[in-house]
Phi, psi and omega in degrees: 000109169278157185217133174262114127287141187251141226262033212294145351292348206252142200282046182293165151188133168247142171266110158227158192257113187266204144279109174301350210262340208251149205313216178241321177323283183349282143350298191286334183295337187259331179273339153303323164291342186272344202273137191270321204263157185270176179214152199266152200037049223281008170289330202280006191263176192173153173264168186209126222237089184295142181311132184215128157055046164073019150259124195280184184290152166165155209249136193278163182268151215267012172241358164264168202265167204276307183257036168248004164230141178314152174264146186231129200238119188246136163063012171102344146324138174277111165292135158233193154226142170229123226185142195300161157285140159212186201241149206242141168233128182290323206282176073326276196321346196299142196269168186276331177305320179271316158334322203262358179272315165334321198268342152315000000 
């Protein structure tokens, strides 16, 4: 399984070749290992499978295996992002007052 991660913030972009077989923990661990610059809180880093072809957005979870999420492929590659974590809301609509209560 090749994977493009794009690298946010930064325009970096790589082509590695993972194990489908093998976690996302795994995965992220290669990609980190790929890295010239170090990056400060890199537990808070993930990969992330941007909404594609009626899939929402989502940060993969790091104990299921690699071919257990659909592939979204840009330029013929199966695409990811490795990106700080944040929390993704499906709602748009949500008021900020109730957001800030969620985070409490």
């Amino acid at each position: 399984l090749s994977l493009s991660p794009s690298l946010s913030p930064s325009p970096l972009q790589k082509c590695l070749r993972f194990n489908p077989d093998a976690t996302v923990w795994k995965a992220k661990q290669q990609v980190l290992c790929s890295l010239t610059d170090s990056l400060r809180d890199v537990l808070n880093y993930g990969l992330f499978q941007p909404a594609t072809e009626g899939h929402d957005a989502k940060f993969l979870e790091e104990e299921k295996m690699l071919r257990e999420y659909p592939q979204s492929f840009e330029k013929g590659v199966p695409y990811l992002e490795f990106r700080y974590k944040t929390r993704v809301y499906k709602q748009t609509n949500l008021d900020e007052k109730q957001l800030a209560k969620l985070h409490t």
